Short mmCIF file of C-alpha atoms in Angstrom, two decimals:
data_model
loop_
_atom_site.label_atom_id
_atom_site.label_comp_id
_atom_site.label_asym_id
_atom_site.label_seq_id
_atom_site.Cartn_x
_atom_site.Cartn_y
_atom_site.Cartn_z
CA PHE A 1 11.86 6.68 -2.81
CA ASP A 2 10.01 7.68 0.33
CA VAL A 3 8.74 4.25 1.47
CA VAL A 4 8.36 0.78 -0.03
CA LEU A 5 6.24 -2.20 1.04
CA ARG A 6 8.26 -5.48 0.74
CA THR A 7 8.11 -9.10 1.78
CA GLY A 8 10.99 -10.97 3.41
CA ASP A 9 14.06 -9.81 5.32
CA ALA A 10 15.41 -6.38 5.27
CA ALA A 11 19.00 -6.92 4.29
CA ASP A 12 20.11 -3.36 3.76
CA SER A 13 21.08 -1.98 7.15
CA ARG A 14 20.95 1.61 5.77
CA LEU A 15 17.13 1.36 5.73
CA MET A 16 14.75 1.79 8.55
CA THR A 17 12.01 -0.85 8.75
CA ARG A 18 8.64 -1.56 10.42
CA ILE A 19 6.72 -4.83 10.13
CA VAL A 20 3.09 -4.20 9.19
CA GLY A 21 1.64 -7.70 8.78
CA THR A 22 2.17 -11.35 8.06
CA PHE A 23 1.15 -13.78 5.31
CA HIS A 24 1.07 -17.56 4.68
CA HIS A 25 1.48 -19.77 1.61
CA ARG A 26 -1.35 -22.09 0.80
CA LEU A 27 -1.69 -24.84 -1.66
CA VAL A 28 -4.81 -24.56 -3.76
CA ALA A 29 -6.47 -26.03 -6.79
CA SER A 30 -9.87 -25.65 -8.51
CA PRO A 31 -12.70 -27.97 -7.54
CA ALA A 32 -12.80 -29.27 -11.21
CA TYR A 33 -9.06 -30.29 -11.10
CA LEU A 34 -9.63 -32.14 -7.80
CA ASP A 35 -12.79 -33.83 -9.08
CA CYS A 36 -10.72 -35.07 -12.17
CA ARG A 37 -7.40 -35.89 -10.51
CA GLY A 38 -8.33 -36.57 -6.89
CA ILE A 39 -7.38 -34.86 -3.68
CA PRO A 40 -3.85 -35.33 -2.41
CA ILE A 41 -3.89 -36.66 1.14
CA LYS A 42 -0.06 -36.38 1.86
CA PRO A 43 2.70 -34.44 0.33
CA ALA A 44 4.06 -37.50 -1.56
CA ASP A 45 0.79 -37.61 -3.49
CA LEU A 46 1.96 -34.45 -5.33
CA ALA A 47 4.18 -36.67 -7.46
CA HIS A 48 1.09 -37.81 -9.24
CA HIS A 49 -0.37 -34.31 -9.77
CA ALA A 50 0.23 -31.31 -12.11
CA CYS A 51 2.06 -28.78 -10.01
CA LEU A 52 2.22 -25.15 -11.14
CA ARG A 53 5.43 -23.70 -9.87
CA HIS A 54 6.78 -20.14 -9.41
CA ARG A 55 10.32 -19.30 -10.63
CA TYR A 56 12.07 -16.29 -9.18
CA PRO A 57 12.90 -14.11 -12.11
CA THR A 58 16.02 -12.79 -10.46
CA THR A 59 17.66 -16.10 -9.52
CA GLY A 60 16.04 -18.64 -11.81
CA LYS A 61 15.30 -20.85 -8.82
CA LEU A 62 11.97 -22.56 -8.20
CA GLU A 63 10.22 -21.30 -5.11
CA ALA A 64 10.09 -24.04 -2.46
CA TRP A 65 6.58 -25.24 -1.40
CA PRO A 66 5.91 -25.01 2.30
CA LEU A 67 5.45 -28.70 2.87
CA ARG A 68 5.84 -30.18 6.35
CA GLN A 69 7.11 -33.69 6.28
CA ASP A 70 7.47 -36.63 8.77
CA ARG A 71 11.07 -36.84 9.88
CA MET A 72 11.38 -40.24 8.20
CA ALA A 73 9.99 -39.28 4.79
CA GLY A 74 12.48 -36.58 3.84
CA THR A 75 11.85 -33.59 1.74
CA ILE A 76 9.28 -33.53 -1.06
CA GLU A 77 10.13 -31.54 -4.19
CA PRO A 78 6.83 -31.31 -6.17
CA PRO A 79 7.15 -31.83 -9.96
CA ALA A 80 7.24 -28.70 -12.04
CA THR A 81 4.51 -29.34 -14.59
CA VAL A 82 4.27 -25.65 -15.55
CA VAL A 83 6.56 -22.82 -14.43
CA ALA A 84 5.90 -19.14 -14.46
CA SER A 85 7.81 -16.12 -13.09
CA ALA A 86 4.66 -14.18 -12.15
CA LEU A 87 1.71 -15.11 -9.88
CA GLU A 88 -1.12 -14.01 -12.11
CA PRO A 89 -0.65 -16.73 -14.76
CA LEU A 90 -0.34 -19.32 -12.00
CA ILE A 91 -3.62 -18.21 -10.49
CA SER A 92 -5.39 -18.30 -13.90
CA MET A 93 -4.01 -21.79 -14.70
CA ALA A 94 -5.09 -23.03 -11.29
CA GLU A 95 -8.63 -21.65 -11.77
CA ALA A 96 -8.71 -23.23 -15.21
CA GLY A 97 -8.18 -26.64 -13.65
CA LEU A 98 -4.65 -27.20 -14.81
CA GLY A 99 -3.06 -28.11 -11.45
CA ILE A 100 -2.19 -27.35 -7.96
CA VAL A 101 -0.29 -24.09 -6.97
CA SER A 102 1.35 -22.70 -3.95
CA LEU A 103 0.58 -19.03 -3.46
CA PRO A 104 0.61 -16.38 -0.69
CA ASP A 105 -2.78 -16.06 1.01
CA PHE A 106 -3.10 -12.38 0.24
CA VAL A 107 -3.55 -13.05 -3.50
CA LEU A 108 -6.03 -15.90 -2.72
CA TYR A 109 -8.68 -14.24 -0.56
CA GLU A 110 -11.23 -13.64 -3.33
CA HIS A 111 -10.52 -16.90 -5.17
CA LEU A 112 -11.18 -18.82 -2.01
CA ARG A 113 -14.12 -16.84 -0.93
CA THR A 114 -15.89 -17.45 -4.33
CA GLY A 115 -14.91 -21.22 -4.34
CA HIS A 116 -12.87 -20.87 -7.59
CA LEU A 117 -9.95 -22.35 -5.66
CA VAL A 118 -9.92 -24.59 -2.58
CA PRO A 119 -7.14 -25.35 -0.19
CA VAL A 120 -5.33 -28.73 -0.28
CA LEU A 121 -2.87 -30.31 2.15
CA SER A 122 -3.57 -27.57 4.71
CA ASP A 123 -2.43 -29.90 7.51
CA HIS A 124 0.87 -30.41 5.77
CA THR A 125 1.85 -26.80 4.98
CA GLU A 126 3.58 -24.30 7.17
CA HIS A 127 4.94 -20.99 6.07
CA SER A 128 4.80 -17.50 7.28
CA GLY A 129 6.31 -14.32 6.04
CA VAL A 130 6.21 -10.63 6.91
CA PHE A 131 5.30 -7.47 5.06
CA ARG A 132 7.51 -4.57 6.10
CA LEU A 133 7.78 -0.96 5.21
CA LEU A 134 11.23 0.31 4.39
CA TRP A 135 12.43 3.84 4.13
CA PRO A 136 15.78 5.61 3.98
CA SER A 137 17.49 6.18 7.38
CA SER A 138 17.47 9.78 8.46
CA PRO A 139 17.76 11.51 11.86
CA TYR A 140 14.55 13.43 10.90
CA LEU A 141 11.43 11.57 9.85
CA SER A 142 9.10 13.94 7.91
CA PRO A 143 5.62 14.36 9.41
CA LYS A 144 4.02 13.12 6.17
CA LEU A 145 6.11 9.88 6.25
CA ARG A 146 5.52 9.36 9.92
CA VAL A 147 1.74 9.58 9.46
CA PHE A 148 1.85 7.29 6.43
CA ILE A 149 3.83 4.64 8.35
CA GLU A 150 1.40 4.89 11.29
CA PHE A 151 -1.59 4.66 8.96
CA MET A 152 -0.27 1.65 7.08
CA THR A 153 0.73 -0.11 10.34
CA ALA A 154 -2.78 0.37 11.75
CA ASN A 155 -4.77 -0.32 8.62
CA LEU A 156 -3.08 -2.54 6.12
CA PHE A 157 -3.56 -5.69 8.14
CA PRO A 158 -6.29 -4.94 10.65
CA PRO A 159 -6.86 -7.48 13.46
CA LYS A 160 -9.43 -10.12 12.46
#
């Protein structure tokens, strides 16, 4: 490969890396779902909601939701009403009014803009991650690769 765009940490020290942007997880649901089931006010309220969860296909573990809790309340593990190993079915189910989902903001922009999905528990979520470019380490970076990396760094996540 010449270069890849990935999220998360760069664990392979044989690769060169450059961070090109950040993302955040958001909890969202359709207005129809919230009209029917009510709006959760605090993370503990999720126990009474349908939660659409993502399972990592490589490990089989459920992705943690980015819930910030009071020190006294402990950790909230939302129920897993429906589980999927891809984001697209979770988005479709949330838009269809089947529950609340935690997704990265970069897949939500259009859904939030159109109002098909709305944020919930925004004051109780905290998560940030990074996008990074990775490429094989070499003493000589080809001009083509250098230009591509500079272009992606400048344009993939432009300042708002």
